[in-house]
Coordinates of C-alpha atoms in Angstrom, one line a residue:
Chain G
M1 CA -11.1 51.6 -17.4
K2 CA -6.2 51.3 -17.6
L3 CA -6.8 51.3 -13.5
R4 CA -9.6 48.4 -13.6
L5 CA -7.5 46.9 -16.2
F6 CA -4.8 46.8 -13.9
Y7 CA -7.2 45.6 -10.5
N8 CA -8.5 42.5 -12.6
S9 CA -4.2 41.8 -13.4
A10 CA -3.3 42.2 -9.9
V11 CA -6.9 40.0 -9.0
I12 CA -6.3 37.0 -10.6
A13 CA -1.6 36.5 -9.8
T14 CA -2.3 37.1 -5.6
I15 CA -6.0 34.5 -6.8
L16 CA -3.4 32.9 -8.8
S17 CA 0.1 33.1 -6.1
Y18 CA -2.9 31.3 -3.7
L19 CA -3.6 28.5 -5.6
L20 CA 0.5 28.2 -6.3
I21 CA 0.8 28.1 -2.5
F22 CA -1.9 25.8 -1.7
I23 CA -0.5 23.1 -5.0
G24 CA 2.9 23.7 -3.3
G25 CA 1.5 22.7 -0.1
L26 CA -0.1 19.4 -1.9
V27 CA 3.3 19.0 -3.1
R28 CA 5.0 19.1 0.2
V29 CA 2.3 16.5 1.6
S30 CA 2.0 14.1 -1.2
G31 CA 6.6 13.8 -0.5
A32 CA 6.4 15.0 -4.6
G33 CA 8.8 17.1 -3.7
M34 CA 11.3 14.9 -5.3
G35 CA 8.9 13.4 -8.6
C36 CA 10.7 15.5 -10.8
P37 CA 14.5 14.1 -10.2
S38 CA 15.7 17.6 -11.5
W39 CA 14.7 20.5 -12.8
P40 CA 14.3 23.2 -14.8
K41 CA 13.2 19.5 -16.9
C42 CA 11.9 16.9 -15.5
G43 CA 13.9 13.6 -15.7
E44 CA 14.5 13.1 -19.3
G45 CA 11.8 15.5 -21.1
W46 CA 9.9 19.4 -19.9
I47 CA 6.7 16.8 -19.4
P48 CA 6.6 13.8 -17.4
P49 CA 6.4 10.3 -18.3
T50 CA 2.9 8.8 -19.1
N51 CA 4.2 5.1 -19.4
V52 CA 4.7 3.2 -15.8
D53 CA 8.3 2.8 -15.5
I54 CA 9.6 0.2 -12.4
N55 CA 13.2 1.9 -12.0
Q56 CA 12.7 5.0 -13.6
I57 CA 10.5 7.7 -11.8
N58 CA 6.7 7.2 -9.8
T59 CA 5.1 9.3 -12.9
T60 CA 1.6 10.2 -10.3
L61 CA 5.3 12.2 -8.2
A62 CA 5.8 13.7 -11.0
W63 CA 2.8 14.8 -12.4
I64 CA 1.6 16.6 -9.1
E65 CA 5.6 18.3 -9.0
F66 CA 4.8 19.3 -12.5
T67 CA 1.6 21.0 -12.4
N68 CA 3.2 22.9 -9.5
R69 CA 6.0 24.2 -11.5
M70 CA 2.7 24.9 -15.1
F71 CA 1.0 27.2 -12.1
G72 CA 4.5 28.4 -11.5
V73 CA 5.2 29.6 -15.0
I74 CA 1.0 30.6 -15.2
L75 CA 1.3 32.4 -12.7
G76 CA 5.4 34.4 -13.9
I77 CA 3.6 35.0 -16.7
S78 CA 0.3 37.0 -15.2
I79 CA 3.1 38.7 -13.4
I80 CA 4.9 40.0 -16.5
I81 CA 0.5 41.2 -17.5
L82 CA 0.2 42.5 -14.9
N83 CA 3.8 44.2 -14.5
V84 CA 3.1 45.4 -19.3
I85 CA 0.0 47.5 -16.9
A86 CA 2.0 48.6 -15.2
I87 CA 5.0 50.3 -17.5
F88 CA 2.3 51.2 -20.0
Y89 CA -0.6 53.2 -18.8
F90 CA 1.0 53.5 -14.4
R91 CA 4.7 54.5 -15.6
K92 CA 4.0 58.2 -13.4
N93 CA 2.2 56.3 -10.2
H94 CA 5.3 55.4 -8.9
T95 CA 3.3 53.0 -6.5
L96 CA 1.7 51.7 -8.3
L97 CA 4.4 50.2 -11.0
F98 CA 8.0 49.8 -7.6
Y99 CA 5.7 47.1 -6.4
S100 CA 5.0 45.5 -9.9
I101 CA 8.0 44.5 -10.7
L102 CA 9.2 44.0 -6.9
S103 CA 6.6 41.8 -7.3
L104 CA 8.2 39.5 -10.9
I105 CA 11.6 40.0 -8.7
F106 CA 10.5 37.9 -6.1
V107 CA 8.0 35.8 -8.6
V108 CA 11.1 34.5 -10.0
I109 CA 13.6 34.0 -6.9
N110 CA 11.0 32.1 -5.5
G111 CA 10.7 29.5 -8.9
L112 CA 14.8 29.7 -8.5
L113 CA 14.1 28.7 -5.0
G114 CA 11.9 25.8 -6.7
G115 CA 15.1 24.6 -9.0
A116 CA 17.5 25.5 -5.7
L117 CA 14.8 22.6 -3.6
V118 CA 15.8 20.4 -6.5
W119 CA 19.1 20.4 -6.8
F120 CA 19.6 20.6 -3.4
E121 CA 17.3 17.4 -2.6
L122 CA 15.1 18.8 -0.5
N123 CA 17.3 21.0 1.8
P124 CA 15.1 22.6 5.0
Y125 CA 16.6 25.9 4.9
I126 CA 16.2 26.1 1.1
K127 CA 12.3 24.4 1.8
T128 CA 11.3 27.4 4.8
A129 CA 13.1 30.1 2.1
H130 CA 10.4 28.8 -1.0
M131 CA 7.3 29.0 2.3
L132 CA 8.7 33.3 3.2
F133 CA 9.1 34.5 0.4
A134 CA 5.6 32.9 -1.0
L135 CA 4.6 35.0 1.8
V136 CA 6.3 38.0 0.0
L137 CA 4.5 37.4 -2.4
V138 CA 1.8 37.8 -2.3
S139 CA 1.6 40.4 0.6
I140 CA 3.6 42.1 -2.3
L141 CA 0.5 41.2 -4.5
S142 CA -2.4 41.6 -1.7
Y143 CA -0.8 45.2 -1.5
I144 CA -1.2 46.4 -5.1
C145 CA -5.1 45.0 -5.2
I146 CA -5.9 47.0 -1.8
K147 CA -4.4 50.6 -3.2
S148 CA -6.2 50.1 -7.3
Y149 CA -9.4 49.1 -5.6
K150 CA -9.0 52.4 -3.6
M151 CA -8.1 54.4 -6.6
L152 CA -11.0 53.3 -8.3
N153 CA -13.9 53.2 -5.4
P154 CA -12.2 56.7 -3.8
N155 CA -15.2 57.4 -2.4
I156 CA -15.8 54.5 0.0
F157 CA -12.9 55.5 1.3
Q158 CA -13.6 59.2 2.5
G159 CA -13.1 61.2 5.6
L160 CA -11.6 57.5 6.8
K161 CA -9.8 58.6 10.8
N162 CA -6.6 57.1 10.8
N163 CA -5.8 54.6 13.8
L164 CA -2.1 54.7 14.5
I165 CA -2.2 52.9 17.4
L166 CA -4.2 49.9 14.9
S167 CA -2.1 50.4 12.6
K168 CA 0.7 49.0 13.9
S169 CA -1.3 47.0 16.3
L170 CA -2.4 45.9 12.5
I171 CA 1.9 45.8 11.6
F172 CA 2.9 43.3 14.7
L173 CA 0.5 41.7 13.7
W174 CA 0.9 40.6 10.0
I175 CA 5.2 40.7 11.6
L176 CA 3.5 37.7 14.9
I177 CA 1.9 35.6 12.1
V178 CA 5.3 35.4 9.9
I179 CA 7.0 34.7 12.7
E180 CA 4.5 31.9 13.6
I181 CA 4.5 29.8 10.4
L182 CA 7.8 29.9 10.8
L183 CA 8.5 28.3 13.6
G184 CA 5.6 25.7 12.3
T185 CA 7.7 25.3 8.5
G186 CA 10.4 25.3 11.2
L187 CA 9.0 21.8 13.5
R188 CA 7.3 19.8 10.3
T189 CA 11.2 20.6 9.8
G190 CA 11.8 19.3 12.8
I191 CA 10.2 16.4 12.1
E192 CA 11.7 15.9 8.9
L193 CA 14.5 15.9 10.0
I194 CA 14.0 13.7 13.7
V195 CA 12.8 10.8 10.7
I196 CA 15.8 10.3 9.2
D197 CA 18.1 9.7 11.7
N198 CA 14.7 7.5 13.4
P199 CA 12.4 6.3 10.7
L200 CA 11.1 3.8 12.9
F201 CA 9.5 6.1 15.6
S202 CA 5.5 7.1 16.2
K203 CA 4.5 9.7 16.2
S204 CA 4.3 10.1 20.1
D205 CA 8.4 9.8 19.8
Q206 CA 8.8 11.9 16.9
L207 CA 6.4 14.5 19.0
D208 CA 9.0 13.9 22.1
A209 CA 12.0 13.8 20.5
L210 CA 10.8 17.4 19.7
P211 CA 13.0 20.3 21.6
Y212 CA 11.7 23.0 23.5
Y213 CA 10.1 25.3 20.7
K214 CA 7.8 22.6 19.8
Y215 CA 5.9 24.4 22.8
L216 CA 6.4 28.2 21.1
H217 CA 3.8 27.4 18.4
S218 CA 1.2 26.8 20.4
I219 CA 1.9 29.6 22.7
L220 CA 1.8 31.6 20.0
G221 CA -0.8 30.5 18.2
F222 CA -3.3 31.9 21.9
G223 CA -1.0 34.7 22.3
L224 CA -2.2 35.3 17.9
L225 CA -6.0 34.5 19.2
F226 CA -6.5 37.5 21.6
F227 CA -4.1 40.2 19.4
S228 CA -6.1 39.9 16.8
I229 CA -9.6 39.7 19.1
Y230 CA -7.9 42.6 21.3
I231 CA -8.3 44.4 16.9
N232 CA -11.7 43.1 16.2
Y233 CA -12.7 45.3 19.6
N234 CA -11.0 48.4 18.5
L235 CA -12.6 48.0 14.9
R236 CA -16.6 47.2 16.1
N237 CA -18.1 51.1 16.0
H238 CA -15.0 51.5 12.5
P239 CA -17.4 52.8 9.0
L240 CA -16.1 50.5 6.2
L241 CA -18.3 46.9 7.0
L242 CA -14.4 46.2 4.1
A243 CA -12.7 46.4 7.4
R244 CA -14.6 44.7 9.8
Q245 CA -15.8 42.2 8.0
L246 CA -11.7 42.0 7.7
A247 CA -11.4 41.5 11.1
Y248 CA -14.2 38.6 11.6
F249 CA -11.7 37.0 9.2
I250 CA -8.7 37.1 10.3
T251 CA -10.2 36.4 14.2
G252 CA -11.9 33.2 12.5
M253 CA -8.9 31.8 11.4
I254 CA -6.4 31.9 13.7
V255 CA -9.2 29.4 15.7
L256 CA -9.5 27.8 12.7
Q257 CA -5.4 27.2 12.9
I258 CA -6.1 26.4 16.1
F259 CA -8.6 23.8 15.7
L260 CA -6.7 22.2 12.8
G261 CA -2.7 22.5 14.6
E262 CA -4.7 20.6 17.6
M263 CA -6.7 18.2 15.6
M264 CA -2.2 17.4 14.0
I265 CA -1.4 16.3 17.1
F266 CA -4.8 14.2 18.9
F267 CA -5.9 12.9 15.9
D268 CA -4.9 10.8 12.8
L269 CA -5.7 13.0 9.8
P270 CA -2.3 14.2 9.3
Q271 CA -1.9 15.2 5.4
L272 CA -4.7 16.6 4.4
T273 CA -5.1 18.6 8.2
R274 CA -1.6 19.9 7.4
L275 CA -2.3 21.5 3.8
F276 CA -5.1 22.9 5.1
H277 CA -2.9 24.4 8.6
T278 CA -0.3 25.5 6.0
W279 CA -2.7 27.7 2.8
G280 CA -5.6 29.1 5.7
S281 CA -2.7 31.0 7.5
S282 CA -0.7 32.3 4.5
W283 CA -4.5 33.7 3.5
L284 CA -3.5 35.8 7.6
V285 CA -0.7 37.0 5.9
G286 CA -2.5 38.1 2.8
V287 CA -5.4 40.2 4.6
I288 CA -3.9 42.1 7.1
I289 CA -2.0 43.6 4.4
I290 CA -5.5 44.2 3.0
L291 CA -7.4 45.9 6.5
Y292 CA -3.6 48.4 7.3
N293 CA -4.6 49.3 4.1
C294 CA -8.3 50.0 4.1
I295 CA -8.3 51.8 7.1
K296 CA -5.8 53.8 6.8
N297 CA -6.3 58.0 5.2
E298 CA -3.7 58.5 2.0
Chain Y
M1 CA -29.4 36.2 -0.7
N2 CA -27.3 39.3 0.4
D3 CA -23.2 40.1 -0.3
L4 CA -22.0 38.8 2.2
N5 CA -23.3 34.9 1.6
K6 CA -23.0 35.0 -1.5
K7 CA -19.4 35.2 -1.2
L8 CA -19.4 32.9 1.7
I9 CA -21.2 30.6 0.1
L10 CA -18.3 30.6 -2.9
S11 CA -15.5 30.2 -0.7
F12 CA -16.6 27.3 1.1
L13 CA -17.5 25.0 -2.4
I14 CA -13.8 26.5 -4.0
V15 CA -12.3 24.8 -0.4
F16 CA -15.0 21.9 -0.6
F17 CA -14.0 21.8 -4.2
L18 CA -9.5 22.1 -3.4
G19 CA -10.2 20.5 -0.4
T20 CA -12.0 17.6 -2.6
V21 CA -9.4 17.7 -5.3
A22 CA -6.1 16.8 -2.3
L23 CA -8.0 14.1 -0.7
F24 CA -7.9 12.6 -4.6
T25 CA -3.9 13.7 -5.4
L26 CA -2.9 12.3 -1.6
R27 CA -4.9 8.8 -2.5
E28 CA -3.1 8.6 -5.6
A29 CA 0.3 9.2 -4.6
T30 CA 0.2 6.8 -1.8
E31 CA -0.9 4.2 -4.4
S32 CA 2.0 5.3 -6.5
K33 CA 4.3 4.3 -3.6
I34 CA 2.6 1.2 -3.2
R35 CA 2.8 0.3 -7.0
N36 CA 6.2 1.3 -7.6
L37 CA 6.7 -1.3 -4.4
N38 CA 5.6 -4.2 -6.7
V39 CA 6.2 -7.9 -6.9
V40 CA 9.1 -8.0 -9.3
S41 CA 10.5 -11.0 -9.5
N42 CA 10.9 -14.0 -6.1
V43 CA 14.8 -14.6 -4.8
P44 CA 15.8 -17.9 -6.3
S45 CA 17.1 -20.4 -4.2
F46 CA 20.8 -20.1 -3.2
E47 CA 24.0 -20.6 -0.7
L48 CA 26.8 -18.4 -0.2
A49 CA 29.0 -19.0 2.9
N50 CA 29.4 -15.9 5.4
F51 CA 33.0 -15.0 6.5
N52 CA 32.2 -16.5 9.9
G53 CA 31.4 -20.0 7.7
D54 CA 28.0 -19.9 8.6
I55 CA 26.0 -20.6 5.7
F56 CA 23.8 -18.5 4.1
T57 CA 21.1 -19.4 2.3
D58 CA 17.9 -18.0 0.5
N59 CA 15.5 -19.4 3.5
N60 CA 17.5 -16.8 5.8
L61 CA 15.6 -14.5 4.0
T62 CA 11.6 -15.5 5.0
N63 CA 10.4 -12.8 7.8
K64 CA 13.1 -10.9 6.5
I65 CA 13.9 -7.3 5.4
T66 CA 16.9 -8.2 3.9
I67 CA 18.8 -5.3 1.5
L68 CA 21.1 -7.2 -1.1
S69 CA 24.5 -5.8 -2.7
F70 CA 27.1 -7.4 -4.4
V71 CA 30.5 -6.0 -3.2
F72 CA 34.4 -6.3 -3.2
T73 CA 36.6 -5.0 -0.8
S74 CA 39.7 -4.1 -2.7
C75 CA 37.0 -2.1 -4.8
P76 CA 38.0 2.5 -5.1
D77 CA 35.8 4.0 -5.5
A78 CA 32.1 2.7 -5.2
C79 CA 31.9 0.3 -3.4
P80 CA 33.1 3.1 -0.1
I81 CA 30.6 4.3 -1.1
M82 CA 27.8 1.1 -0.8
S83 CA 28.8 -0.1 2.3
Q84 CA 29.3 3.6 4.0
N85 CA 25.2 3.8 2.8
F86 CA 24.7 0.1 3.9
S87 CA 26.0 1.4 7.4
I88 CA 23.8 4.8 7.6
L89 CA 21.2 2.3 7.5
Q90 CA 22.1 0.1 9.0
E91 CA 22.7 3.5 11.9
R92 CA 19.1 4.1 11.5
F93 CA 17.5 0.9 11.4
K94 CA 19.2 -0.6 14.6
D95 CA 16.4 -0.6 17.1
S96 CA 14.3 -3.4 14.9
D97 CA 15.2 -6.6 14.2
L98 CA 13.2 -7.6 11.2
I99 CA 16.4 -5.0 8.8
Q100 CA 18.8 -7.2 7.9
F101 CA 21.3 -6.0 4.8
V102 CA 23.4 -8.6 2.5
S103 CA 26.9 -8.0 1.2
I104 CA 27.8 -10.3 -1.4
T105 CA 31.6 -10.0 -2.0
V106 CA 32.0 -10.4 -6.4
D107 CA 36.0 -10.4 -5.8
P108 CA 36.3 -14.3 -3.6
E109 CA 39.4 -14.6 -5.4
Y110 CA 40.7 -11.9 -3.0
D111 CA 38.8 -11.3 -1.0
S112 CA 39.2 -14.1 1.6
N113 CA 37.2 -14.3 5.4
D114 CA 39.5 -12.9 6.6
I115 CA 39.2 -9.9 5.0
L116 CA 35.5 -10.0 4.2
E117 CA 36.0 -10.1 8.9
A118 CA 38.1 -6.7 8.4
F119 CA 36.1 -5.5 6.3
S120 CA 32.7 -6.2 8.1
E121 CA 34.1 -4.9 11.5
K122 CA 35.1 -1.5 9.3
Y123 CA 31.9 -0.5 8.2
S124 CA 29.1 -3.1 10.1
N125 CA 27.9 -2.4 14.1
D126 CA 25.6 -5.3 14.5
S127 CA 25.8 -9.0 14.1
N128 CA 22.5 -8.6 11.0
W129 CA 24.7 -7.4 8.1
Y130 CA 26.4 -10.5 6.4
F131 CA 29.2 -10.4 4.0
L132 CA 29.1 -14.3 1.8
R133 CA 31.2 -14.6 -1.0
G134 CA 30.9 -17.9 -2.6
D135 CA 32.4 -19.7 -6.9
I136 CA 33.0 -16.6 -8.7
N137 CA 31.2 -18.5 -11.7
Y138 CA 27.7 -19.4 -9.4
I139 CA 27.7 -15.6 -8.0
S140 CA 27.9 -14.0 -11.2
T141 CA 25.6 -16.2 -12.0
L142 CA 23.1 -15.3 -9.4
S143 CA 24.1 -11.6 -10.2
E144 CA 22.6 -11.9 -13.8
K145 CA 20.4 -14.6 -14.0
G146 CA 19.3 -14.3 -10.3
F147 CA 18.8 -10.6 -8.9
F148 CA 18.8 -9.2 -12.7
L149 CA 22.1 -7.3 -11.7
S150 CA 24.7 -6.4 -14.8
A151 CA 27.8 -9.0 -13.8
S152 CA 29.8 -9.1 -16.0
L153 CA 34.3 -8.2 -16.0
L154 CA 34.0 -8.7 -13.0
P155 CA 35.2 -8.5 -10.3
A156 CA 34.4 -4.7 -11.9
G157 CA 31.5 -4.9 -13.3
H158 CA 30.0 -5.7 -10.9
S159 CA 26.2 -2.9 -10.3
T160 CA 26.3 -0.9 -8.1
R161 CA 22.4 -1.3 -7.1
F162 CA 20.3 -2.1 -3.6
V163 CA 18.1 -5.1 -3.8
L164 CA 15.6 -4.5 -1.4
I165 CA 13.4 -8.1 -0.8
D166 CA 10.7 -8.0 1.3
K167 CA 9.6 -10.9 4.1
Q168 CA 7.7 -13.5 1.6
K169 CA 11.5 -13.2 -0.3
N170 CA 10.1 -11.0 -3.6
I171 CA 11.9 -9.0 -4.6
R172 CA 10.0 -6.1 -4.2
K173 CA 12.7 -2.9 -5.6
Y174 CA 16.2 -1.4 -7.3
Y175 CA 18.2 1.0 -6.2
E176 CA 21.3 3.3 -6.9
G177 CA 23.6 2.4 -4.1
T178 CA 26.1 5.7 -4.0
D179 CA 23.0 8.1 -4.7
D180 CA 21.5 9.6 -1.7
A181 CA 18.3 10.8 -3.0
A182 CA 17.7 6.9 -4.2
I183 CA 19.6 6.1 -0.1
M184 CA 16.3 8.3 0.8
E185 CA 14.1 7.1 -0.8
L186 CA 15.3 3.0 0.1
Q187 CA 14.5 4.2 3.8
N188 CA 11.1 5.5 3.3
D189 CA 10.4 2.2 1.2
I190 CA 11.8 0.0 3.8
V191 CA 9.3 1.4 7.0
F192 CA 6.9 0.6 4.5
L193 CA 8.1 -3.0 4.1
V194 CA 7.8 -3.1 8.4
N195 CA 4.6 -1.2 8.0
E196 CA 3.1 -3.7 5.1
K197 CA 0.5 -6.3 6.5
I198 CA 0.9 -9.1 5.0

């Protein structure tokens, strides 16, 4: 009962954190990052103004950014609840307690980084750090989810044989995915910096002006696809259906990401494609953590 | 229906829902940016002189995107920053012949043509930036009544705001000329006006 409560609370926090990454992506692609010109207040008050004033802040953008902040607060509360449950009931389970506290630390740091983004007017390095901390946060929460799920359903995971190569491959895949996401964020930052100095550049001018590392993102993307196929192949006879499904999900998601990435270059559908490109790749990060722990016999 | 199919359908519905919300939000964001650039007023008729003696009137604003400010050369605080920001924008938009800059002196008594020319040489890298002067009372009225910018106790009391004027001589928006975030916003709005189809 207590464990189920903890597990449910962890699942809710994880879903909320993915939703927050989606809304954060929406803030970035809609250009609402400075929608609230101050932090933690939004302009003069705690809530953005509703009346339209031509010389004041753009209220639509302010509300988009404000929604992002509100969801951040809701996620923070859900992680505090997770911690309360962990402290009350799982004081002796050091893993659950430790990772719950870690998730709280990371959500607080990322909230402050969100504030720093506004203070430093969307500094590209803080943007990247904000994204990186969000990825680490969903990884920690995903880990708490699978850990408590395994405690809740020990029968499903009984008798599994550890496969060291596969486990190491998954760790390697996780690191590569994070690097790939940071490369993608770097590309976007690169384009933004080019646009600041050359505001009238067309999309092809912008891509031409990017340095050589623009190819690394695509090359690594295809590399990740083959790597995930290799993992799928090794998991094809795994007794756990969930493990096989997660592996399919990873390969499928990488294919979708490559497709969305190419769409951004060759078609003019930038905003929504960008949003799902970022969001989908953040799913990979959490799912790999779940798969890694799924096939591990403890 | 088995469990996996249910999960797949549910996932699809969630993604579809989020995509719809995102699409709506993105459209609203774009429209709000356009709304924020609605016409404030028309530019009034005016006639001033560039430092080289050429007459510059409101007709010179037709078919150009103009960024206009009121400054004076001996101003210690805001004007150097404002002029530096003009300089940065002039450099960034150097490939477009649609964009021009206008600085009107609020201290014509001190700012002679020679001083304005020296000021121009200090900040401007192109011929699309005009430094205008005229009668102080005329300029004061132009600032207050024509461009709705405060002009009490000139020269020190001039406004530090930039005015964005479109190709049809409409005032579209004001920006704090010393604020980096406002300058970025102005830059994005200039791009919008360049691509605006009339």
